[in-house]
Amino acid sequence: MSEPQLSRGTLAHIPASVKTPTYAVHPEATGVVHLGLGAFHRAHQAMVFDQLLREGDSRWGIHGVGMTQPGLVNKLRAQDGLYSVRVAGATGVEWQVPGALWQTSVATTERQNVLNAIAAKSTRWLTLTVTEKGYTPALAQLLIDGLRLRHAAALPGLTIASCDNLQGNGHKLQALIHATATPQDAALMQWMDAHCAFPCSMVDRIVPAATNEVATAAKETLGLKDDCALSTETFWEWVIEDKFVDPADGALLAKCGVRVTSQVHSYEEAKLRMLNGSHSAMALMGAITGRPYIASCIGVDHIREFVYRLMSREVAPHLSRTDWADYRDALIQRFGNPYLKHSVHQIAMDSSQKIPQRWPPSILGQMAKGQAFEHHALAAAIFLRYTLAVDEQGHAYALNDPQAESLLAIGKNQVTDAADSLKALLSRQDLWGNELPHNTLWAQRVAYWHDQVIHQGVDATVKFAITLDA
Ligand code: CS2
């Protein structure tokens, strides 16, 4: 006999200690189309929408769209859109099965389903977590085609909330749609600007990719097999600009703990530079030194001190968020959460798309004030070392990045010809912006640290860096 598996039909077998959905499901009347059905959405926004559904507001069921891979969508379909989430932190461990995912599609193979969902009468919101590299004309075209159907049917506009780790994500998405639209779309664009809202938003929760360990723990806890189980931390934050097609949505979200404000910018910049900036630095260090998880990196005294100094000395002075010291201390705690097996290679993935948001604003801020930027210069040197694609023990790893080919070409001779590699890396405006590639002091400091990293190794160099009064 096959093992009993999580589904709507087996929900009743789950122990009462696990929070399960209690509301009716209406797959034909989803209110939210979500693009990018990764772990993050399922353990963050889908849980906020689950809360709204629990409170009796049936307009928040999700039509979840996997952008390319049918694998996960198939697994979710086999479980009627259900999956369990282990929420773990200093206060303990809880399990929950959110029930907001009512429909699923795959954008590449079921494009028409996605367009129909965007143009469905019940749809009110469209949310996106398609990752930094997902902001392509193909994404914009999908939205244009869906909105065209919606416009033709004389339906109301949508609140379209980009939730990716990009500064000003709402503006970026709206601009991308405009840049992709053709002159024939002029009337549609006018309607979109007048009737749809593009709030900027900052989302935060550490949600590692699913692991076998979580699947095993889920089975023990639920008494059912769950092929889509996730693990996350207790902390979550969603800050969204007060800009909705239906203004009443702001109060509804706020009641669930979402911060609705006109000041998203300060939360975005703090999160991208403090959390994500430290994440990228640690992930690259971990990849090179052979430490598999973020918790294994922050658990090392000199790495923790490096991250503390990076945030305090080089990031914080340029933030508009004034409670940064508490934010920093909370982040260091969160990074150490032993339940989160957050792979350094998962975070190092797509570094070419992530670093531009995470590091250059702080480096430029320090330069403008005549202050040192040694920690970021060392992080940049470590990034170059990472492109060697082999760790300090000699184990090769893959560079999973849309720029992998060019990065590997830049990095391969860095031990024998460091100057050439440094020049090729630091001249790239796609990584560093317009100013840094022309800054000779920046180039000198990265070269200095790169030489240390190559000859002394990452750990010895980081240990040395934290003794400097920079
Ligand atoms: C991470 C983020 O993978 C990454 O690049 O830095 O996914 C991070 O875990 C989230 O932004 C936390 O909210």
XYZ file of C-alpha atoms in Angstrom, residues 35-38 42 64-77 104-110 133 349 400:
29
model
C 4.134 34.588 -10.349
C 7.139 32.642 -9.014
C 6.003 29.737 -6.886
C 9.281 29.262 -5.025
C 4.824 29.662 -0.010
C 0.284 30.122 -8.143
C 2.383 30.205 -11.296
C 5.664 28.328 -11.611
C 7.620 30.282 -14.210
C 9.519 27.444 -15.904
C 9.776 24.158 -14.024
C 6.751 21.843 -13.966
C 8.295 19.610 -11.254
C 7.172 21.546 -8.207
C 3.773 22.395 -9.689
C 3.145 18.689 -10.308
C 4.064 17.844 -6.733
C 1.796 20.564 -5.386
C -1.057 19.423 -7.608
C -1.430 26.228 -10.129
C -0.020 26.739 -13.630
C 3.344 26.662 -15.354
C 3.987 29.818 -17.378
C 6.078 28.198 -20.116
C 3.688 25.329 -20.905
C 0.317 26.716 -19.773
C 16.972 37.804 -13.138
C 23.633 31.707 -6.989
C 24.934 29.030 -11.048
